[in-house]
XYZ file of C-alpha atoms in Angstrom:
734
model
C 35.404 -34.095 -66.955
C 32.795 -36.511 -65.662
C 29.217 -35.665 -66.519
C 28.146 -35.925 -62.858
C 30.328 -32.948 -61.925
C 27.728 -30.675 -63.510
C 25.280 -31.851 -60.857
C 27.760 -30.633 -58.238
C 27.579 -27.187 -59.862
C 23.776 -27.326 -59.774
C 23.837 -28.322 -56.081
C 26.216 -25.442 -55.348
C 23.662 -23.140 -56.991
C 21.115 -24.389 -54.488
C 23.496 -23.578 -51.632
C 23.992 -20.112 -53.115
C 20.379 -19.274 -52.308
C 20.780 -20.131 -48.621
C 22.083 -17.857 -45.810
C 25.263 -19.754 -44.964
C 27.550 -16.981 -43.728
C 31.142 -17.373 -44.847
C 30.193 -20.156 -47.273
C 27.696 -17.815 -48.927
C 30.443 -15.195 -49.232
C 32.743 -17.685 -50.999
C 29.966 -18.959 -53.280
C 28.912 -15.436 -54.293
C 32.512 -14.626 -55.213
C 32.922 -17.706 -57.391
C 29.759 -19.344 -58.713
C 28.041 -16.600 -60.778
C 31.179 -15.784 -62.750
C 32.192 -19.438 -63.062
C 28.812 -20.349 -64.539
C 28.940 -17.516 -67.057
C 32.493 -18.444 -68.036
C 31.635 -22.144 -68.518
C 28.868 -21.112 -70.905
C 31.395 -19.095 -72.910
C 34.292 -21.534 -73.205
C 34.971 -25.266 -73.107
C 38.741 -25.046 -73.436
C 40.665 -22.605 -71.266
C 43.764 -22.053 -69.203
C 43.981 -21.792 -65.421
C 44.544 -18.030 -65.723
C 41.406 -17.612 -67.836
C 39.369 -19.743 -65.432
C 40.480 -17.932 -62.264
C 40.525 -14.404 -63.658
C 37.236 -14.605 -65.545
C 35.279 -16.444 -62.838
C 36.151 -14.091 -59.986
C 36.036 -10.938 -62.110
C 32.621 -11.726 -63.559
C 31.234 -12.544 -60.103
C 32.508 -9.284 -58.618
C 31.126 -7.208 -61.488
C 27.841 -9.016 -62.156
C 26.727 -9.651 -58.549
C 26.093 -5.965 -57.622
C 24.582 -5.377 -61.070
C 22.148 -8.208 -60.363
C 21.403 -6.678 -56.955
C 20.558 -3.400 -58.685
C 18.306 -5.041 -61.293
C 16.429 -7.248 -58.815
C 15.985 -4.333 -56.393
C 13.521 -2.850 -58.858
C 11.211 -5.709 -57.897
C 12.351 -6.774 -54.408
C 15.450 -6.114 -52.319
C 17.902 -8.905 -51.448
C 16.656 -11.348 -54.110
C 19.861 -11.430 -56.176
C 21.094 -14.727 -54.611
C 17.881 -16.445 -55.718
C 18.195 -15.262 -59.314
C 21.899 -16.095 -59.438
C 21.286 -19.446 -57.750
C 18.649 -20.359 -60.348
C 21.083 -19.332 -63.080
C 23.849 -21.543 -61.640
C 21.451 -24.494 -61.267
C 20.220 -24.016 -64.828
C 23.802 -23.902 -66.108
C 24.689 -27.126 -64.315
C 21.585 -28.963 -65.561
C 22.034 -27.628 -69.092
C 25.627 -28.826 -69.223
C 24.643 -32.163 -67.663
C 21.909 -32.693 -70.239
C 24.289 -31.914 -73.114
C 26.984 -34.106 -71.577
C 29.449 -31.254 -72.142
C 33.045 -31.545 -71.106
C 35.769 -29.038 -70.417
C 39.435 -29.049 -71.331
C 42.076 -27.330 -69.233
C 44.823 -25.938 -71.437
C 47.989 -26.458 -69.410
C 50.564 -23.826 -70.316
C 53.680 -23.969 -68.166
C 54.560 -20.423 -69.228
C 51.483 -19.218 -67.318
C 52.683 -20.617 -63.990
C 54.692 -17.449 -63.494
C 51.554 -15.376 -64.157
C 49.666 -17.163 -61.388
C 52.713 -16.869 -59.095
C 52.846 -13.075 -59.538
C 49.090 -12.830 -58.960
C 49.494 -14.823 -55.738
C 52.351 -12.526 -54.700
C 50.184 -9.435 -55.268
C 47.328 -11.005 -53.312
C 49.566 -11.830 -50.338
C 51.280 -8.421 -50.222
C 48.017 -6.486 -50.462
C 46.406 -8.840 -47.933
C 49.176 -8.282 -45.373
C 48.853 -4.512 -45.748
C 45.048 -4.659 -45.795
C 45.066 -6.436 -42.434
C 46.272 -3.120 -40.975
C 43.507 -1.179 -42.738
C 40.727 -0.211 -40.325
C 42.038 -2.681 -37.787
C 40.451 -2.702 -34.333
C 43.243 -2.980 -31.755
C 43.814 -2.150 -28.087
C 44.787 1.325 -29.304
C 41.486 1.868 -31.083
C 40.603 1.891 -34.783
C 43.879 2.056 -36.742
C 44.395 2.912 -40.409
C 46.503 5.074 -42.703
C 45.798 8.806 -42.726
C 44.594 8.686 -46.323
C 42.300 5.760 -45.459
C 40.560 7.969 -42.895
C 39.249 10.251 -45.640
C 38.259 8.680 -48.978
C 38.112 5.023 -47.940
C 36.343 6.007 -44.728
C 33.710 7.754 -46.849
C 33.146 4.697 -49.035
C 33.000 2.337 -46.064
C 30.541 4.664 -44.337
C 28.186 4.436 -47.321
C 28.561 0.654 -47.414
C 27.996 0.288 -43.659
C 24.893 2.460 -43.862
C 23.646 0.293 -46.742
C 23.963 -2.777 -44.492
C 21.767 -1.171 -41.834
C 19.434 0.702 -44.228
C 19.588 -0.862 -47.715
C 18.611 1.430 -50.577
C 19.494 1.842 -54.244
C 20.991 4.273 -54.953
C 22.725 4.116 -51.550
C 22.013 6.858 -49.053
C 24.769 9.271 -48.070
C 25.359 9.012 -44.287
C 27.393 12.232 -44.402
C 24.332 14.298 -45.345
C 20.952 12.877 -44.203
C 18.200 12.784 -46.796
C 20.553 12.536 -49.783
C 21.755 9.678 -51.979
C 24.966 8.761 -53.787
C 23.898 9.127 -57.404
C 27.094 8.195 -59.243
C 29.944 5.729 -58.762
C 27.854 3.762 -56.269
C 28.064 0.118 -57.358
C 31.079 -0.605 -55.117
C 29.005 0.422 -52.112
C 26.237 -1.946 -53.210
C 28.817 -4.733 -53.639
C 30.253 -4.240 -50.143
C 26.912 -3.517 -48.506
C 24.901 -6.352 -50.031
C 27.724 -8.849 -49.427
C 27.794 -7.789 -45.797
C 24.012 -7.860 -45.472
C 23.550 -11.295 -47.057
C 26.506 -13.103 -45.495
C 26.843 -11.388 -42.119
C 30.592 -10.977 -42.690
C 31.832 -7.833 -40.960
C 32.526 -5.004 -43.406
C 36.063 -4.423 -42.120
C 36.813 -8.129 -42.646
C 35.084 -8.277 -46.018
C 37.225 -5.545 -47.575
C 40.403 -7.244 -46.367
C 39.537 -10.151 -48.673
C 37.925 -8.353 -51.595
C 40.628 -5.734 -52.095
C 43.577 -8.193 -52.312
C 41.494 -10.359 -54.645
C 40.624 -7.439 -56.925
C 44.280 -6.331 -56.923
C 45.389 -9.766 -58.131
C 42.561 -9.819 -60.684
C 43.633 -6.477 -62.152
C 47.020 -8.058 -62.888
C 45.471 -11.243 -64.330
C 42.940 -9.341 -66.441
C 45.674 -7.044 -67.743
C 47.591 -10.150 -68.776
C 44.529 -11.549 -70.577
C 43.933 -8.234 -72.347
C 47.571 -8.068 -73.433
C 47.502 -11.678 -74.615
C 44.408 -10.962 -76.706
C 46.058 -7.874 -78.207
C 49.406 -9.553 -78.834
C 47.933 -12.669 -80.468
C 48.596 -15.065 -77.571
C 52.220 -13.982 -77.073
C 52.481 -15.102 -73.437
C 55.878 -13.555 -72.777
C 54.899 -10.136 -74.153
C 51.576 -10.214 -72.293
C 53.285 -11.139 -69.030
C 55.859 -8.362 -69.413
C 53.149 -5.828 -70.265
C 51.091 -6.762 -67.204
C 54.190 -6.546 -64.992
C 55.062 -3.111 -66.355
C 51.500 -1.834 -65.846
C 51.031 -3.049 -62.286
C 54.507 -2.446 -60.867
C 55.471 0.808 -62.604
C 54.907 3.958 -60.551
C 57.158 6.491 -62.261
C 60.095 8.485 -60.951
C 58.620 9.921 -57.748
C 61.296 8.051 -55.797
C 63.966 10.162 -57.518
C 62.293 13.405 -56.416
C 62.024 12.013 -52.902
C 65.732 11.226 -52.934
C 66.501 14.729 -54.211
C 64.476 16.301 -51.383
C 66.260 14.159 -48.823
C 69.677 15.184 -50.171
C 68.586 18.832 -49.950
C 67.661 18.334 -46.305
C 63.922 18.579 -46.984
C 61.596 16.140 -45.251
C 59.429 14.783 -48.105
C 55.676 14.466 -47.763
C 55.727 10.828 -48.849
C 52.133 10.499 -50.001
C 52.069 13.761 -51.956
C 55.337 12.884 -53.643
C 54.082 9.411 -54.575
C 50.930 10.819 -56.226
C 52.955 13.548 -57.993
C 51.416 16.486 -56.171
C 54.643 18.488 -56.092
C 54.100 22.111 -54.967
C 56.113 24.565 -57.012
C 56.766 22.007 -59.733
C 53.386 20.588 -60.730
C 49.964 19.898 -59.250
C 48.513 17.534 -61.840
C 48.389 14.332 -59.827
C 48.932 10.796 -61.074
C 47.775 7.628 -59.353
C 49.859 4.593 -60.322
C 47.974 1.308 -60.654
C 49.401 0.014 -57.389
C 47.884 2.928 -55.440
C 44.431 1.487 -56.086
C 45.555 -1.694 -54.313
C 46.644 0.061 -51.123
C 44.138 2.934 -51.197
C 41.007 1.166 -52.486
C 38.285 3.334 -53.950
C 35.564 3.200 -56.572
C 38.126 3.528 -59.363
C 39.797 0.303 -58.202
C 36.702 -1.508 -59.418
C 36.377 0.867 -62.360
C 39.840 -0.167 -63.571
C 38.923 -3.838 -63.152
C 35.754 -3.371 -65.226
C 37.589 -1.225 -67.780
C 40.325 -3.800 -68.433
C 37.971 -6.774 -68.510
C 35.441 -4.889 -70.634
C 38.074 -4.075 -73.276
C 39.231 -7.697 -73.192
C 35.718 -9.077 -73.687
C 34.978 -6.616 -76.482
C 38.045 -7.836 -78.362
C 36.856 -11.437 -77.915
C 33.349 -10.449 -79.030
C 34.694 -9.119 -82.330
C 37.150 -11.987 -82.780
C 34.699 -14.796 -82.000
C 31.669 -13.149 -83.631
C 29.863 -14.440 -80.562
C 26.470 -13.314 -79.290
C 27.272 -14.835 -75.877
C 30.456 -12.804 -75.555
C 28.580 -9.697 -76.689
C 25.960 -10.009 -73.943
C 28.534 -10.669 -71.225
C 30.700 -7.786 -72.462
C 27.620 -5.565 -72.329
C 26.921 -6.512 -68.717
C 30.526 -5.781 -67.755
C 30.409 -2.395 -69.495
C 27.085 -1.622 -67.806
C 28.687 -2.330 -64.431
C 31.562 -0.011 -65.384
C 29.085 2.885 -65.759
C 27.849 2.396 -62.204
C 31.234 1.575 -60.671
C 33.090 4.587 -62.065
C 31.445 6.927 -64.547
C 34.619 8.897 -65.320
C 36.380 5.693 -66.393
C 33.406 4.717 -68.556
C 33.591 8.033 -70.446
C 36.751 7.385 -72.539
C 36.038 3.646 -72.734
C 32.674 4.138 -74.416
C 33.947 6.796 -76.803
C 36.791 4.467 -77.790
C 34.487 1.497 -78.297
C 32.053 3.634 -80.263
C 34.786 4.786 -82.652
C 36.171 1.254 -82.894
C 32.671 -0.011 -83.687
C 32.427 2.389 -86.620
C 35.836 1.190 -87.840
C 34.833 -2.490 -87.613
C 31.497 -1.932 -89.353
C 33.145 0.062 -92.148
C 35.851 -2.575 -92.572
C 33.682 -5.703 -92.400
C 30.552 -4.360 -94.146
C 28.543 -7.262 -92.708
C 25.284 -6.997 -90.812
C 26.083 -9.837 -88.389
C 29.242 -8.228 -87.010
C 27.479 -4.831 -86.893
C 24.789 -6.334 -84.661
C 27.087 -8.381 -82.424
C 29.533 -5.505 -81.940
C 26.674 -3.133 -81.095
C 25.144 -5.280 -78.324
C 27.788 -4.391 -75.676
C 27.350 -0.721 -76.538
C 23.573 -1.115 -76.384
C 23.646 -2.605 -72.871
C 26.229 -0.084 -71.736
C 24.182 2.693 -73.314
C 21.083 1.669 -71.363
C 23.119 1.819 -68.153
C 24.522 5.176 -69.227
C 21.071 6.610 -69.886
C 19.857 5.386 -66.510
C 22.915 6.894 -64.836
C 22.418 10.257 -66.563
C 18.857 10.264 -65.272
C 20.160 9.887 -61.698
C 22.604 12.783 -61.898
C 21.942 16.222 -60.496
C 21.396 19.132 -62.845
C 24.822 20.569 -61.979
C 26.667 17.428 -63.081
C 27.594 18.919 -66.455
C 29.618 21.672 -64.796
C 32.236 19.137 -63.705
C 33.923 19.125 -67.118
C 35.284 22.111 -69.044
C 37.368 22.640 -72.151
C 40.804 23.652 -70.911
C 44.469 22.645 -70.861
C 46.276 21.905 -67.611
C 49.673 23.588 -67.670
C 51.454 20.673 -65.960
C 50.543 17.891 -68.406
C 53.957 17.698 -70.098
C 56.113 17.522 -66.965
C 53.748 15.071 -65.237
C 53.692 12.855 -68.311
C 57.486 12.906 -68.407
C 58.102 11.848 -64.799
C 55.267 9.301 -64.597
C 55.250 7.224 -67.782
C 57.781 9.153 -69.846
C 60.389 6.377 -69.829
C 57.839 3.958 -71.260
C 56.518 6.203 -74.033
C 59.312 5.580 -76.625
C 58.914 1.811 -76.210
C 55.127 2.155 -76.392
C 55.165 4.246 -79.565
C 57.418 1.755 -81.300
C 55.230 -1.111 -80.092
C 52.134 0.649 -81.468
C 53.902 1.100 -84.796
C 54.879 -2.562 -84.902
C 51.317 -3.708 -84.198
C 49.438 -1.025 -86.085
C 47.969 -3.538 -88.571
C 46.458 -5.787 -85.891
C 42.785 -4.973 -85.301
C 42.839 -5.673 -81.560
C 45.921 -3.471 -81.194
C 44.123 -0.672 -82.975
C 41.529 -0.657 -80.202
C 44.200 0.042 -77.570
C 45.987 2.529 -79.837
C 42.698 4.387 -80.227
C 42.185 4.271 -76.451
C 45.663 5.736 -75.904
C 45.164 8.498 -78.484
C 41.782 9.471 -77.071
C 43.017 9.711 -73.481
C 46.054 11.725 -74.568
C 43.706 14.101 -76.371
C 41.325 14.390 -73.403
C 44.251 14.934 -71.047
C 45.226 17.973 -73.097
C 41.862 19.556 -73.945
C 39.549 19.027 -70.948
C 39.697 19.489 -67.184
C 37.525 18.287 -64.310
C 37.996 21.144 -61.831
C 35.209 20.391 -59.347
C 36.454 16.875 -58.557
C 40.113 17.632 -59.449
C 40.057 14.520 -61.620
C 41.825 15.720 -64.769
C 44.712 13.377 -64.018
C 42.425 10.357 -64.450
C 42.968 10.480 -68.213
C 46.680 10.022 -67.542
C 45.815 7.010 -65.373
C 43.831 5.506 -68.262
C 46.590 6.356 -70.746
C 49.068 4.380 -68.610
C 47.345 1.083 -69.501
C 48.001 1.013 -73.284
C 51.394 2.698 -72.815
C 52.500 0.020 -70.348
C 51.212 -2.843 -72.494
C 52.824 -1.711 -75.725
C 56.027 -0.852 -73.868
C 55.933 -4.329 -72.331
C 55.580 -5.825 -75.802
C 58.826 -4.192 -76.929
C 60.624 -4.836 -73.643
C 59.863 -8.543 -73.868
C 61.695 -8.603 -77.181
C 64.622 -6.647 -75.776
C 64.799 -8.879 -72.701
C 65.041 -11.896 -75.011
C 67.573 -10.225 -77.268
C 71.095 -11.661 -77.405
C 72.382 -8.087 -77.533
C 73.623 -6.967 -74.135
C 72.710 -3.295 -74.595
C 69.074 -4.025 -75.459
C 68.640 -6.421 -72.574
C 70.353 -4.049 -70.154
C 68.287 -1.068 -71.303
C 65.025 -2.955 -70.786
C 66.076 -4.135 -67.325
C 67.213 -0.626 -66.381
C 63.913 0.982 -67.420
C 61.915 -1.537 -65.393
C 64.168 -1.071 -62.359
C 63.761 2.713 -62.560
C 59.963 2.437 -62.607
C 59.570 -0.022 -59.715
C 61.058 1.657 -56.571
C 58.098 4.019 -56.084
C 55.769 1.018 -55.939
C 57.873 -0.517 -53.175
C 57.907 2.793 -51.267
C 54.122 3.022 -51.638
C 53.672 -0.456 -50.163
C 55.999 0.357 -47.258
C 54.201 3.647 -46.633
C 50.862 1.910 -46.150
C 52.413 -0.965 -44.255
C 53.890 1.425 -41.673
C 50.913 3.777 -41.345
C 49.343 3.835 -37.887
C 46.855 6.698 -37.638
C 44.379 6.311 -34.752
C 41.042 7.043 -36.333
C 39.044 6.382 -33.162
C 40.220 5.899 -29.585
C 39.311 2.742 -27.601
C 36.736 4.754 -25.645
C 35.227 6.082 -28.871
C 35.005 2.549 -30.274
C 33.139 1.193 -27.233
C 30.721 4.107 -27.380
C 30.111 3.571 -31.098
C 29.424 -0.122 -30.506
C 26.830 1.002 -27.947
C 25.304 3.332 -30.545
C 25.103 0.509 -33.054
C 23.295 -1.777 -30.611
C 21.018 0.732 -28.874
C 19.859 3.338 -31.392
C 17.449 3.134 -34.364
C 19.131 2.455 -37.701
C 17.758 5.750 -39.037
C 19.027 7.845 -36.106
C 21.078 10.968 -36.891
C 24.153 11.545 -34.740
C 26.049 14.777 -34.264
C 29.837 14.530 -34.012
C 32.563 17.025 -34.809
C 32.041 17.932 -38.493
C 35.253 16.991 -40.320
C 36.551 15.010 -43.271
C 37.433 12.206 -40.849
C 34.112 11.204 -39.215
C 34.128 8.045 -37.128
C 30.520 7.065 -36.514
C 29.142 6.073 -39.982
C 31.891 3.587 -40.909
C 31.601 1.778 -37.576
C 27.855 1.950 -36.864
C 26.176 2.637 -40.198
C 24.332 5.558 -38.608
C 23.995 8.910 -40.338
C 25.748 11.974 -38.996
C 24.342 15.486 -39.145
C 27.223 16.666 -41.324
C 30.772 15.751 -42.283
C 33.450 17.943 -43.810
C 32.378 20.006 -46.812
C 34.655 18.194 -49.280
C 32.245 15.336 -49.968
C 28.985 17.236 -49.520
C 30.054 19.864 -52.044
C 31.319 17.277 -54.537
C 28.249 15.055 -54.382
C 25.470 17.469 -53.430
C 26.776 21.045 -53.800
C 25.974 21.644 -50.115
C 28.284 23.512 -47.723
C 27.216 23.729 -44.077
C 30.687 23.582 -42.584
C 30.642 26.941 -40.788
C 27.174 26.578 -39.298
C 27.781 22.984 -38.184
C 31.098 23.896 -36.563
C 29.411 26.795 -34.787
C 27.299 24.305 -32.807
C 30.463 23.211 -30.971
C 30.819 26.761 -29.581
C 27.236 27.231 -28.379
C 26.736 27.426 -24.627
C 23.047 28.366 -24.612
C 21.085 25.078 -24.098
C 17.858 26.333 -25.693
C 19.636 27.684 -28.769
C 21.692 24.510 -29.171
C 18.584 22.371 -28.739
C 16.744 24.365 -31.405
C 19.582 23.873 -33.874
C 19.691 20.128 -33.241
C 15.951 19.905 -33.870
C 16.380 21.938 -37.069
C 18.896 19.429 -38.413
C 17.017 16.367 -37.154
C 19.744 15.336 -34.692
C 18.699 12.515 -32.349
C 21.940 11.888 -30.439
C 25.067 13.912 -29.674
C 28.399 12.103 -29.509
C 30.952 13.630 -27.134
C 34.134 11.640 -27.665
C 37.862 12.337 -27.747
C 37.453 15.085 -30.385
C 34.415 16.794 -28.857
C 34.930 16.604 -25.083
C 36.903 19.880 -24.853
C 34.409 21.939 -26.861
C 32.270 24.662 -25.120
C 28.954 23.041 -26.135
C 29.448 20.315 -23.502
C 28.216 22.728 -20.826
C 24.922 23.226 -22.673
C 24.448 19.475 -23.053
C 24.276 19.074 -19.282
C 20.846 20.784 -19.252
C 18.507 17.848 -18.579
C 15.454 19.715 -19.806
C 16.744 19.402 -23.370
C 19.273 16.554 -23.320
C 19.480 13.180 -21.600
C 22.809 11.440 -20.956
C 22.328 7.844 -22.155
C 25.985 6.760 -22.151
C 28.927 7.785 -19.962
C 31.975 5.507 -19.973
C 35.708 5.782 -20.583
C 35.531 9.562 -20.912
C 32.939 9.408 -23.701
C 29.352 10.628 -23.351
C 26.318 10.257 -25.588
C 23.298 12.510 -25.180
C 19.810 11.948 -26.512
C 18.093 15.054 -27.884
C 14.728 14.945 -26.125
C 11.692 15.159 -28.366
C 13.662 14.519 -31.532
C 12.343 11.593 -33.567
C 14.328 9.778 -36.265
C 13.307 10.584 -39.820
C 11.251 8.009 -41.665
C 13.517 5.391 -43.169
C 13.613 5.058 -46.944
C 14.589 1.551 -48.005
C 14.419 1.833 -51.770
C 13.182 3.864 -54.675
C 9.465 3.424 -55.362
C 9.328 2.541 -59.059
C 5.794 2.430 -60.442
C 4.508 0.979 -63.703
C 4.291 4.528 -65.036
C 8.000 5.031 -64.202
C 8.876 1.957 -66.247
C 6.729 3.186 -69.115
C 8.403 6.609 -68.967
C 11.870 5.007 -68.936
C 11.012 2.853 -71.978
C 9.651 5.896 -73.814
C 12.779 7.924 -73.002
C 14.987 5.055 -74.169
C 13.208 4.804 -77.518
C 13.135 8.573 -77.962
C 16.821 9.172 -77.147
C 18.486 5.959 -78.321
C 16.425 4.718 -81.275
C 14.370 7.504 -82.863
C 17.271 9.885 -83.798
C 19.092 7.111 -85.670
C 15.933 5.786 -87.305
C 15.151 9.306 -88.484
C 18.628 9.669 -90.038
C 18.274 6.284 -91.790
C 14.963 7.425 -93.244
C 16.401 10.776 -94.342
C 19.390 9.147 -96.075
C 17.038 6.901 -97.991
C 18.458 3.612 -96.787
C 16.654 0.559 -98.129
C 15.032 -0.485 -94.873
C 13.483 -3.623 -96.376
C 16.865 -5.387 -96.444
C 17.123 -5.194 -92.635
C 15.149 -7.284 -90.183
C 13.736 -5.690 -87.035
C 16.764 -6.485 -84.866
C 19.248 -5.187 -87.431
C 17.203 -2.036 -87.925
C 17.037 -1.284 -84.191
C 20.755 -1.964 -83.659
C 21.855 0.321 -86.518
C 19.428 3.025 -85.386
C 20.802 2.668 -81.862
C 24.404 3.112 -83.078
C 23.525 6.314 -84.921
C 21.498 7.552 -81.927
C 24.464 6.986 -79.606
C 26.588 9.178 -81.883
C 23.927 11.917 -81.765
C 23.585 11.634 -77.985
C 27.370 11.764 -77.485
C 27.683 14.939 -79.571
C 24.737 16.607 -77.824
C 26.024 15.653 -74.354
C 29.488 17.050 -75.058
C 28.054 20.300 -76.395
C 25.778 20.711 -73.379
C 28.673 20.045 -70.990
C 30.813 22.873 -72.370
C 31.494 25.680 -69.851
C 29.547 28.234 -71.838
C 26.582 25.906 -72.429
C 23.373 25.482 -70.431
C 24.439 22.267 -68.657
C 23.509 18.641 -69.193
C 20.396 17.122 -67.646
C 17.483 15.033 -68.847
C 15.431 18.015 -69.971
C 18.204 19.700 -71.943
C 18.958 16.370 -73.629
C 15.333 15.960 -74.664
C 15.141 19.513 -76.045
C 18.309 19.351 -78.147
C 17.774 15.778 -79.353
C 14.289 16.859 -80.452
C 15.858 19.758 -82.321
C 18.257 17.394 -84.101
C 15.406 15.001 -84.960
C 13.508 17.870 -86.540
C 16.507 19.289 -88.415
C 17.561 15.870 -89.765
C 14.064 14.793 -90.781
C 13.493 13.897 -94.414
C 11.067 16.765 -94.938
C 13.397 19.494 -93.568
C 16.550 18.203 -95.264
C 14.792 17.827 -98.630
C 13.953 21.527 -98.544
C 17.499 22.563 -97.646
C 19.264 20.192 -100.025
C 16.850 18.200 -102.202
C 19.536 15.991 -103.789
C 20.490 14.424 -100.452
C 17.212 12.494 -100.370
C 17.418 9.555 -102.726
C 14.135 7.807 -101.997
């Protein structure tokens, strides 16, 4: 590589800081991750270059937005641009080169990734597509994805971190919100329409999940390309035996509910769902990005241990921090696994340098975790209980059951490889959690089965690659048969979303919503029929008075469904007007879903309501005298808030461990300050994990910041040198 090429990178960093529309979008997706990757490695393959560059950009960009928002909104491009420029100049000054490791066996990996990108892109083009028939999408897109797009669209019009919830004015999304910041900030900075933006990001992330799975498998299988490729194929394309149940229903003359069958919600048989990896491609959600961060975080942690690299440790920590904010439920088993693996590595190596390096990713992730816990509502702990779902066995059998024998043998074969032990531990933990805990409020118990599918697929792929290469016909045939049995459901899933054509909003509704977007304040509150399929927020970014209770209960424990629906039946203008004022409603949308409701007669009273739009059978009324609520653009973080956060961090994540070290009589003089803090942090994380789990039990008081402080204080007191020496004097050695 010519030295001057580094100046091209530096110049691109300058462009990154400019508002250049589509070019800015492309640069944001590539340059931040590329710069980080080039600082990590000088020799790499095309798969490593593509997968790492795009993945790091997608994960680090919204994290940078979050960090810079504490000082000023929309400054992330400037910080990232400076970083890219600095990287280019640094490499230019050192006269560094790069070496592309050409591996012909990886051509097929890139080809499959391109295939996934194209397939998901073609289906995504039909996702929230504006046509002559209105706004078209799949039925399932109109609920969950509609909710996430509504938050992102509202962020574009009214940026705030954490993002505001347009389904319930005056509230914020306090967990699993980083995807909304990614979509929203990308849209805000580049001007690319949100519905267009997701049609590029989702296919890209889908392809990256495959590529990152391949890299993780290659790291675990000691660069065995064939085994890694097979494992990634099995993970991404396997969707279980739902197709067989669908065929059985058809033979019995029963019309199958395709989506419910594909996600294993089978009434009368089992109701523990399972989402195959491919579902997250066609039904994008926060866990799509959580899976991306999970896979890449595990991969980077393995490289951190293997390379003994501080650079890898910091980058792995940033990825794990993003995982906390992208999808907290996914972060839960990942961090427990990494914590246990850290203890194993430290006990095995018995070296301070590896103890410090291996702790840095957990330290950065722990800071993010502490911040996230501080954002949660006091009722958050009630979402997890100790229990056993009765349908675990049958769901496990029909989803990944065919892969389990191969996986178990693969785990046995690789049990002595340290990197394999990390995935084995991850599999064991998720199997345990699947059987001993439930998440009833969010109905998310099945997520542990989704996480378990990753190591099962990879280890099964390891064995299948051997069988596929075997000269023995029976072995080769068995491996091919298992793969063929697991793939049809994925194909059916793709066809289901390709053929979906639900009209989310009529053409008249769309024109009226465009008028709302152009002619109303960004903080206006609109009343439309309260349902789980609202139209206005995703298109306009405006808040609605209320949506269906599903999301408001899950995120805010608020249920106003009955009272909000009752407004549609009111015919008394004064009473209806009073209710709209009570809920801060500024405009009333009377579209295809509302026009037949009784309240339309009350809206015609011009002393309370003014018709501001009347076209194509859709009317919009302004509620006279109602003023939009004051817009909140961001959290106001004072110097005292920062001081309080630092104090809480030291108290919860350093002091408990330091106290234990003192009580055990460790010779603290042999550690420098950094080593001391890192070891104290590791012990404090263990204390915090135990306390959090105990507080989250169904019979406990619930987890929140105050209960954490109280019980951690109790542990600090009980484990202090003075208390322990009285209980058991011989435990204190110094």
